Amino acid sequence: MIDLVCPIIGEKEKRLVREVLDSKLLASGRHVTLFEQSFAKYSGVRFGIASVNGTTALHMALLMCGIKSGDKVITTPFSFIATSNSILFCMAKPIFVDIDPKTFNINPVELEKTLKKEKNVKAVLIVHLYGLPCDIDAILKLKKKYKFKLIEDACQAHGAEFKNRRVGSFSDAAVFSFYATKNMTMGEGGIVLTNDVELDKYGRQLINHGKKDHLTHVILGYNYRLTNLAAAIGIAQLKQVEDWNARRITNAIKYNKAFKDLSFLQIPYVPKNCRHVFHQYTIRISSTDRKKFVKYLAKNGIKSGIYYSIVIYEQPFYKNLGYESGLCKEAEKAASEVLSLPVHPSLSKIDTDKIIKVIKSYKK
Ligand SMILES: *Cc1c(COP(=O)(O)O)cnc(C)c1O
C-alpha cells in the first residue's frame, strides 16, 4: 500500500533527542530557543514563539492581535476545524467567506464584499491551504483599506512563497504546525511568528502562565510551552525541510504532466507568483465519481484522502451555533470534489510511476 503520509525520522533527530535526554533538561530551554530563532529566520520573520501544537499557536496569535469576546473575525470555511475554533476560544465570532474555486483559498473579492457589509471586523484569519499561498497582494490592499489585523494560518505551508517571500512574513502574526503529517514534524508542535517586538513579548507571557518575571503574573496566561524534546526533533527536521519540499514539488510536477489531459480530473492550479509546497496534491473529480475512484485507487494499493469532506460551518457543533448550509457555495462544492493523492518525499520513482499508471488506466 502506498501511504498518504510518511514522516521521515533519521539519525539527526535521534542524536538531538538523545542530547536532550542526556542533559535531563526535558522541558523548555536551549533547544526551544534555538528552534524558535531558526524557524523564524527560515520564514523571514524576526520573532518566533514555540507552542505545544498548531491549535494553541492559533489561539495565541488571535490573543496577541487583541481578539476578545464579541469581536468579528473573518476566515475560510474550507480548512481544518482548528482554524475557526481558535476564534471561538476567544469568544469571538467567526464570519465565513467563500473560497476561490481554483486555488481553494479565501477569495479576496468575496472578502471585500463581506468587509463592506460587516462593520468593525477586527481580524482576518487566512489559510494557505495545501501549501499554496493566498492572494497576498489583494489581501494586503484590503488590510490597508479596512484596517484589520491579519493572521496567517500557515500550518500546511512551511517554506511556501508569494513573490519570492516566505509565508508567515506577511501578517501581524502567523502560525505553523509541526503535527506528524505536516511537511516537517515534531509529533506535536507549533509556533507563532511576528515582526512586532511588543506582540512577541505578550505572546511569551501567554504561553507561560501570564508571567512577566519569576514572581509576577500580569495577564491570564496558559501553559502552551513546547518541550526541548520536541524542539530537538524540529531542529533536525528544519535542516531537511527544503529538500523534502523540493521532492514534493518534483512529484507534483510529474503528476501534473501525466494528468493534465485526463478529462475526469482537474490538476492543482498554481498562480505564477506562488511557490506551492504541496502539503497535499489535491485534484478535483466530479462528486458522483469520487467514491468509485477512491475505491479503485485503494484496490490498486494507493491511499488517498479527502481534505475536507465537509466545510467547517456544516459540522454539527457549528450548526448548533446557528450556521446554515449554502453560506459558501464554492467551498461546499470543493468539499464534494477534492481528493488528495500521495505526494510526500518518501515516495520512490516506482511509487510515483505506479500512481500515474493506475490513474491513467482509470475508466469511468
Ligand atoms: C494541522 C492544522 C492545524 C492545527 O495544527 P495542530 O498542530 O494539529 O494543532 C490548524 N490549521 C490547519 C490548516 C492545519 O492543517
Short mmCIF file of C-alpha atoms and ligand atoms in Angstrom, two decimals:
data_model
loop_
_atom_site.label_atom_id
_atom_site.label_comp_id
_atom_site.label_asym_id
_atom_site.label_seq_id
_atom_site.Cartn_x
_atom_site.Cartn_y
_atom_site.Cartn_z
CA MET A 1 0.00 0.00 0.00
CA ILE A 2 1.33 3.47 -0.89
CA ASP A 3 0.59 5.70 2.09
CA LEU A 4 -0.67 9.24 2.00
CA VAL A 5 1.78 10.39 4.68
CA CYS A 6 5.12 9.11 5.91
CA PRO A 7 7.18 11.17 8.38
CA ILE A 8 10.95 10.87 7.95
CA ILE A 9 12.89 10.36 11.18
CA GLY A 10 16.63 9.82 10.83
CA GLU A 11 19.90 9.87 12.75
CA LYS A 12 19.92 13.69 13.14
CA GLU A 13 16.64 13.56 15.06
CA LYS A 14 17.79 10.65 17.22
CA ARG A 15 21.12 12.29 18.07
CA LEU A 16 19.50 15.56 19.15
CA VAL A 17 16.74 13.85 21.18
CA ARG A 18 19.45 11.83 22.89
CA GLU A 19 21.34 15.02 23.65
CA VAL A 20 18.21 16.41 25.37
CA LEU A 21 17.61 13.17 27.29
CA ASP A 22 21.23 13.10 28.48
CA SER A 23 21.04 16.76 29.54
CA LYS A 24 17.95 15.95 31.67
CA LEU A 25 16.57 19.36 30.63
CA LEU A 26 13.41 17.99 29.08
CA ALA A 27 11.07 20.98 29.31
CA SER A 28 11.52 24.37 27.63
CA GLY A 29 15.13 25.53 27.32
CA ARG A 30 18.05 25.96 24.95
CA HIS A 31 16.68 23.70 22.21
CA VAL A 32 13.36 25.53 22.15
CA THR A 33 15.10 28.90 21.85
CA LEU A 34 17.34 27.64 19.06
CA PHE A 35 14.34 26.21 17.21
CA GLU A 36 12.35 29.45 17.59
CA GLN A 37 15.19 31.53 16.20
CA SER A 38 15.97 29.11 13.36
CA PHE A 39 12.36 28.73 12.21
CA ALA A 40 11.72 32.50 12.38
CA LYS A 41 14.85 33.09 10.29
CA TYR A 42 13.83 30.40 7.80
CA SER A 43 10.49 32.15 7.30
CA GLY A 44 11.99 35.64 7.15
CA VAL A 45 10.39 36.87 10.37
CA ARG A 46 12.03 38.45 13.46
CA PHE A 47 10.46 36.52 16.32
CA GLY A 48 9.14 33.02 16.94
CA ILE A 49 7.28 31.68 19.99
CA ALA A 50 7.07 27.90 20.06
CA SER A 51 3.97 26.17 21.38
CA VAL A 52 2.68 22.67 22.04
CA ASN A 53 0.72 22.46 18.78
CA GLY A 54 -0.69 24.50 15.93
CA THR A 55 -4.07 24.88 17.59
CA THR A 56 -2.66 26.53 20.74
CA ALA A 57 -0.45 28.66 18.49
CA LEU A 58 -3.58 29.88 16.63
CA HIS A 59 -5.22 30.73 19.95
CA MET A 60 -2.12 32.71 20.96
CA ALA A 61 -1.93 34.51 17.62
CA LEU A 62 -5.51 35.74 17.97
CA LEU A 63 -4.96 36.85 21.57
CA MET A 64 -1.73 38.60 20.54
CA CYS A 65 -3.79 40.51 17.96
CA GLY A 66 -6.16 41.62 20.71
CA ILE A 67 -9.15 39.48 19.76
CA LYS A 68 -11.67 39.38 22.56
CA SER A 69 -15.22 38.42 23.36
CA GLY A 70 -17.74 39.57 20.73
CA ASP A 71 -15.15 40.58 18.09
CA LYS A 72 -15.75 39.67 14.46
CA VAL A 73 -13.07 37.60 12.75
CA ILE A 74 -13.31 36.61 9.08
CA THR A 75 -11.96 33.26 7.95
CA THR A 76 -12.43 30.49 5.37
CA PRO A 77 -14.80 27.55 5.93
CA PHE A 78 -12.57 25.28 3.81
CA SER A 79 -9.87 24.35 6.33
CA PHE A 80 -9.20 22.18 9.34
CA ILE A 81 -11.67 22.93 12.12
CA ALA A 82 -8.91 24.27 14.43
CA THR A 83 -8.70 27.39 12.25
CA SER A 84 -12.10 28.71 13.22
CA ASN A 85 -12.21 27.02 16.63
CA SER A 86 -9.36 29.33 17.64
CA ILE A 87 -11.73 32.26 17.04
CA LEU A 88 -14.30 30.65 19.33
CA PHE A 89 -11.62 30.10 22.02
CA CYS A 90 -11.51 33.92 22.25
CA MET A 91 -15.33 34.10 22.45
CA ALA A 92 -15.17 35.96 19.15
CA LYS A 93 -17.45 35.40 16.17
CA PRO A 94 -16.22 33.56 13.04
CA ILE A 95 -17.55 35.04 9.79
CA PHE A 96 -17.03 32.70 6.85
CA VAL A 97 -16.04 33.98 3.40
CA ASP A 98 -16.11 31.78 0.32
CA ILE A 99 -13.05 30.44 -1.49
CA ASP A 100 -11.68 30.87 -4.99
CA PRO A 101 -12.53 27.52 -6.64
CA LYS A 102 -9.19 27.46 -8.49
CA THR A 103 -6.87 27.97 -5.51
CA PHE A 104 -9.15 26.69 -2.68
CA ASN A 105 -8.02 29.77 -0.69
CA ILE A 106 -10.14 32.68 0.55
CA ASN A 107 -11.46 34.77 -2.36
CA PRO A 108 -10.37 38.44 -1.99
CA VAL A 109 -13.39 39.67 -3.97
CA GLU A 110 -15.77 37.91 -1.59
CA LEU A 111 -13.64 39.12 1.33
CA GLU A 112 -14.12 42.75 0.32
CA LYS A 113 -17.88 42.25 -0.09
CA THR A 114 -18.03 40.98 3.48
CA LEU A 115 -15.77 43.74 4.80
CA LYS A 116 -18.14 46.30 3.25
CA LYS A 117 -21.19 44.65 4.77
CA GLU A 118 -19.86 43.82 8.24
CA LYS A 119 -18.73 46.80 10.25
CA ASN A 120 -15.74 46.64 12.61
CA VAL A 121 -14.13 43.41 11.55
CA LYS A 122 -11.21 43.02 13.96
CA ALA A 123 -9.16 40.43 12.14
CA VAL A 124 -8.92 38.24 9.06
CA LEU A 125 -7.52 34.75 9.52
CA ILE A 126 -6.35 33.38 6.18
CA VAL A 127 -5.21 29.82 5.45
CA HIS A 128 -2.57 28.85 2.89
CA LEU A 129 -4.37 25.61 2.12
CA TYR A 130 -2.48 22.51 0.94
CA GLY A 131 0.75 24.58 0.89
CA LEU A 132 -0.41 27.21 -1.63
CA PRO A 133 -0.12 30.88 -0.53
CA CYS A 134 -3.25 33.06 -0.58
CA ASP A 135 -3.50 36.07 -2.90
CA ILE A 136 -1.34 38.19 -0.59
CA ASP A 137 -1.26 41.37 -2.73
CA ALA A 138 -5.04 41.60 -2.84
CA ILE A 139 -5.39 40.83 0.87
CA LEU A 140 -2.76 43.39 1.93
CA LYS A 141 -4.55 46.02 -0.16
CA LEU A 142 -7.76 45.26 1.76
CA LYS A 143 -5.88 45.37 5.07
CA LYS A 144 -4.72 48.90 4.27
CA LYS A 145 -8.22 49.99 3.29
CA TYR A 146 -10.24 48.31 6.04
CA LYS A 147 -7.60 48.26 8.82
CA PHE A 148 -7.95 44.78 10.26
CA LYS A 149 -5.33 42.57 11.90
CA LEU A 150 -4.10 39.88 9.54
CA ILE A 151 -3.27 36.40 10.80
CA GLU A 152 -1.85 33.63 8.62
CA ASP A 153 -2.69 30.01 9.32
CA ALA A 154 0.38 28.58 7.59
CA CYS A 155 0.05 25.18 9.28
CA GLN A 156 0.29 23.47 5.87
CA ALA A 157 2.73 25.86 4.21
CA HIS A 158 6.26 25.68 5.65
CA GLY A 159 8.51 27.32 3.06
CA ALA A 160 5.73 28.31 0.65
CA GLU A 161 6.40 31.62 -1.13
CA PHE A 162 4.48 34.53 -2.58
CA LYS A 163 6.62 36.68 -4.93
CA ASN A 164 9.75 35.01 -3.55
CA ARG A 165 8.89 35.82 0.07
CA ARG A 166 8.02 33.07 2.51
CA VAL A 167 4.57 32.85 4.01
CA GLY A 168 4.39 33.75 7.67
CA SER A 169 6.06 37.07 6.93
CA PHE A 170 3.02 38.95 5.60
CA SER A 171 0.86 39.29 8.70
CA ASP A 172 0.69 40.60 12.25
CA ALA A 173 1.04 37.02 13.49
CA ALA A 174 1.48 33.74 11.61
CA VAL A 175 1.05 30.17 12.76
CA PHE A 176 2.71 26.90 11.75
CA SER A 177 2.03 23.36 12.94
CA PHE A 178 4.52 20.54 13.34
CA TYR A 179 1.98 17.75 13.68
CA ALA A 180 3.06 14.31 12.45
CA THR A 181 1.54 14.70 8.97
CA LYS A 182 2.90 18.17 8.11
CA ASN A 183 5.82 18.95 5.80
CA MET A 184 8.05 18.90 8.89
CA THR A 185 7.15 17.49 12.29
CA MET A 186 7.85 17.08 16.00
CA GLY A 187 4.90 14.74 16.56
CA GLU A 188 3.02 17.66 18.07
CA GLY A 189 4.27 21.23 17.96
CA GLY A 190 3.51 24.73 16.75
CA ILE A 191 4.91 28.25 16.50
CA VAL A 192 3.69 31.83 16.22
CA LEU A 193 5.82 34.23 14.18
CA THR A 194 5.67 38.02 14.41
CA ASN A 195 7.82 41.01 13.48
CA ASP A 196 6.38 43.09 16.34
CA VAL A 197 8.51 43.21 19.48
CA GLU A 198 5.52 44.02 21.71
CA LEU A 199 3.43 41.14 20.32
CA ASP A 200 6.39 38.84 20.88
CA LYS A 201 6.64 39.92 24.49
CA TYR A 202 2.89 39.42 25.00
CA GLY A 203 2.97 36.01 23.31
CA ARG A 204 5.75 34.87 25.65
CA GLN A 205 3.57 35.76 28.62
CA LEU A 206 0.59 33.96 27.11
CA ILE A 207 2.43 30.63 26.76
CA ASN A 208 3.85 30.83 30.26
CA HIS A 209 1.01 31.46 32.76
CA GLY A 210 0.98 35.21 32.10
CA LYS A 211 4.35 35.62 33.79
CA LYS A 212 6.22 38.91 33.50
CA ASP A 213 9.09 37.74 35.68
CA HIS A 214 9.70 34.96 38.14
CA LEU A 215 7.14 36.13 40.69
CA THR A 216 4.64 38.25 38.80
CA HIS A 217 1.64 37.10 36.74
CA VAL A 218 0.25 40.07 34.86
CA ILE A 219 -2.30 38.54 32.47
CA LEU A 220 -4.39 35.37 32.18
CA GLY A 221 -1.87 33.04 30.64
CA TYR A 222 -1.71 29.38 29.70
CA ASN A 223 0.84 26.61 29.72
CA TYR A 224 1.37 26.31 25.97
CA ARG A 225 5.13 25.80 26.11
CA LEU A 226 6.96 23.45 23.76
CA THR A 227 9.43 20.93 25.22
CA ASN A 228 13.15 20.62 24.43
CA LEU A 229 12.44 17.05 23.35
CA ALA A 230 10.06 18.18 20.63
CA ALA A 231 12.25 21.15 19.68
CA ALA A 232 15.22 18.80 19.19
CA ILE A 233 13.28 16.89 16.56
CA GLY A 234 12.23 20.20 15.00
CA ILE A 235 15.82 21.46 14.75
CA ALA A 236 16.80 18.34 12.83
CA GLN A 237 13.69 18.48 10.61
CA LEU A 238 14.16 22.14 9.72
CA LYS A 239 17.57 21.32 8.22
CA GLN A 240 15.86 18.92 5.81
CA VAL A 241 12.51 20.55 5.04
CA GLU A 242 13.77 22.34 1.93
CA ASP A 243 14.98 19.04 0.45
CA TRP A 244 11.64 17.47 1.27
CA ASN A 245 9.68 20.40 -0.19
CA ALA A 246 11.74 20.14 -3.37
CA ARG A 247 10.87 16.45 -3.64
CA ARG A 248 7.17 17.18 -3.08
CA ILE A 249 7.30 19.79 -5.85
CA THR A 250 9.12 17.38 -8.20
CA ASN A 251 6.47 14.71 -7.59
CA ALA A 252 3.69 17.25 -8.17
CA ILE A 253 5.20 18.44 -11.47
CA LYS A 254 5.50 14.84 -12.60
CA TYR A 255 1.81 14.22 -11.79
CA ASN A 256 0.73 17.45 -13.48
CA LYS A 257 2.44 16.42 -16.71
CA ALA A 258 0.89 12.96 -16.59
CA PHE A 259 -2.63 14.06 -15.61
CA LYS A 260 -3.13 17.35 -17.44
CA ASP A 261 -5.02 15.79 -20.36
CA LEU A 262 -7.20 13.42 -18.32
CA SER A 263 -10.75 14.65 -18.69
CA PHE A 264 -12.14 13.13 -15.49
CA LEU A 265 -9.89 15.07 -13.13
CA GLN A 266 -8.54 18.57 -12.65
CA ILE A 267 -4.93 19.09 -11.56
CA PRO A 268 -3.96 21.68 -8.90
CA TYR A 269 -3.68 25.29 -10.07
CA VAL A 270 -0.60 27.29 -9.09
CA PRO A 271 -0.61 31.06 -9.73
CA LYS A 272 2.58 32.34 -11.40
CA ASN A 273 3.91 34.29 -8.41
CA CYS A 274 3.49 31.41 -5.93
CA ARG A 275 5.69 28.60 -4.69
CA HIS A 276 3.29 25.79 -3.73
CA VAL A 277 4.93 23.32 -1.30
CA PHE A 278 2.33 20.59 -1.82
CA HIS A 279 1.48 19.61 1.71
CA GLN A 280 -1.29 17.96 -0.28
CA TYR A 281 -1.51 17.27 -4.01
CA THR A 282 -5.22 17.80 -4.45
CA ILE A 283 -7.20 17.09 -7.59
CA ARG A 284 -10.86 17.72 -8.32
CA ILE A 285 -13.11 14.99 -9.60
CA SER A 286 -16.87 15.07 -10.06
CA SER A 287 -18.69 14.36 -6.81
CA THR A 288 -20.60 11.48 -8.37
CA ASP A 289 -17.34 9.81 -9.36
CA ARG A 290 -15.20 10.41 -6.28
CA LYS A 291 -16.22 7.42 -4.16
CA LYS A 292 -15.70 4.99 -7.01
CA PHE A 293 -12.29 6.49 -7.82
CA VAL A 294 -11.16 6.27 -4.17
CA LYS A 295 -12.15 2.58 -4.13
CA TYR A 296 -10.35 1.97 -7.42
CA LEU A 297 -7.15 3.55 -6.02
CA ALA A 298 -7.38 1.52 -2.80
CA LYS A 299 -7.91 -1.69 -4.75
CA ASN A 300 -4.69 -0.88 -6.60
CA GLY A 301 -2.74 -0.21 -3.39
CA ILE A 302 -2.91 3.59 -3.34
CA LYS A 303 -4.24 5.53 -0.38
CA SER A 304 -5.94 8.86 -0.91
CA GLY A 305 -7.54 11.39 1.43
CA ILE A 306 -10.31 13.98 1.43
CA TYR A 307 -9.42 17.36 2.96
CA TYR A 308 -12.05 18.38 3.74
CA SER A 309 -15.23 16.45 3.01
CA ILE A 310 -17.39 18.95 4.88
CA VAL A 311 -16.98 22.69 5.33
CA ILE A 312 -16.44 23.89 8.89
CA TYR A 313 -19.81 25.58 9.38
CA GLU A 314 -21.62 22.37 8.40
CA GLN A 315 -20.02 20.46 11.28
CA PRO A 316 -22.63 19.60 13.93
CA PHE A 317 -21.07 21.89 16.52
CA TYR A 318 -21.21 24.87 14.17
CA LYS A 319 -24.74 24.05 13.04
CA ASN A 320 -25.72 24.19 16.69
CA LEU A 321 -24.28 27.70 16.80
CA GLY A 322 -26.72 28.67 14.06
CA TYR A 323 -24.66 28.48 10.86
CA GLU A 324 -26.56 27.20 7.85
CA SER A 325 -25.70 25.33 4.66
CA GLY A 326 -25.46 27.37 1.48
CA LEU A 327 -23.35 30.13 3.01
CA CYS A 328 -20.25 29.49 0.85
CA LYS A 329 -21.22 27.71 -2.35
CA GLU A 330 -17.74 27.23 -3.80
CA ALA A 331 -16.38 25.81 -0.55
CA GLU A 332 -19.27 23.34 -0.35
CA LYS A 333 -18.70 22.31 -3.97
CA ALA A 334 -14.98 21.85 -3.36
CA ALA A 335 -15.71 19.72 -0.29
CA SER A 336 -17.64 17.31 -2.52
CA GLU A 337 -14.98 17.14 -5.26
CA VAL A 338 -11.46 17.31 -3.76
CA LEU A 339 -9.17 14.34 -3.42
CA SER A 340 -5.55 14.28 -2.24
CA LEU A 341 -3.02 11.82 -3.66
CA PRO A 342 0.29 10.70 -2.10
CA VAL A 343 2.98 13.33 -2.87
CA HIS A 344 5.28 13.01 0.17
CA PRO A 345 9.09 12.90 -0.12
CA SER A 346 9.39 9.21 0.80
CA LEU A 347 7.75 8.11 -2.45
CA SER A 348 10.12 6.24 -4.76
CA LYS A 349 10.15 6.51 -8.56
CA ILE A 350 8.44 3.11 -8.59
CA ASP A 351 5.67 4.54 -6.38
CA THR A 352 5.02 7.66 -8.45
CA ASP A 353 5.22 5.70 -11.71
CA LYS A 354 2.67 3.26 -10.32
CA ILE A 355 0.34 6.05 -9.17
CA ILE A 356 0.48 7.57 -12.65
CA LYS A 357 -0.09 4.26 -14.41
CA VAL A 358 -3.04 3.32 -12.20
CA ILE A 359 -4.71 6.71 -12.58
CA LYS A 360 -4.19 6.84 -16.34
CA SER A 361 -5.84 3.41 -16.66
CA TYR A 362 -8.96 4.50 -14.80
CA LYS A 363 -12.18 4.00 -16.73
CA LYS A 364 -15.16 5.97 -15.57
C1 LIG B 1 -2.75 21.00 11.21
C2 LIG B 1 -3.54 22.24 11.09
C3 LIG B 1 -3.91 23.00 12.21
C4 LIG B 1 -3.73 22.53 13.64
O1 LIG B 1 -2.47 22.16 13.98
P1 LIG B 1 -2.25 21.09 15.17
O2 LIG B 1 -0.76 21.17 15.34
O3 LIG B 1 -2.71 19.78 14.68
O4 LIG B 1 -2.97 21.57 16.36
C5 LIG B 1 -4.57 24.19 12.01
N1 LIG B 1 -4.86 24.64 10.78
C6 LIG B 1 -4.55 23.93 9.68
C7 LIG B 1 -4.92 24.48 8.34
C8 LIG B 1 -3.88 22.70 9.80
O5 LIG B 1 -3.60 22.00 8.70
#
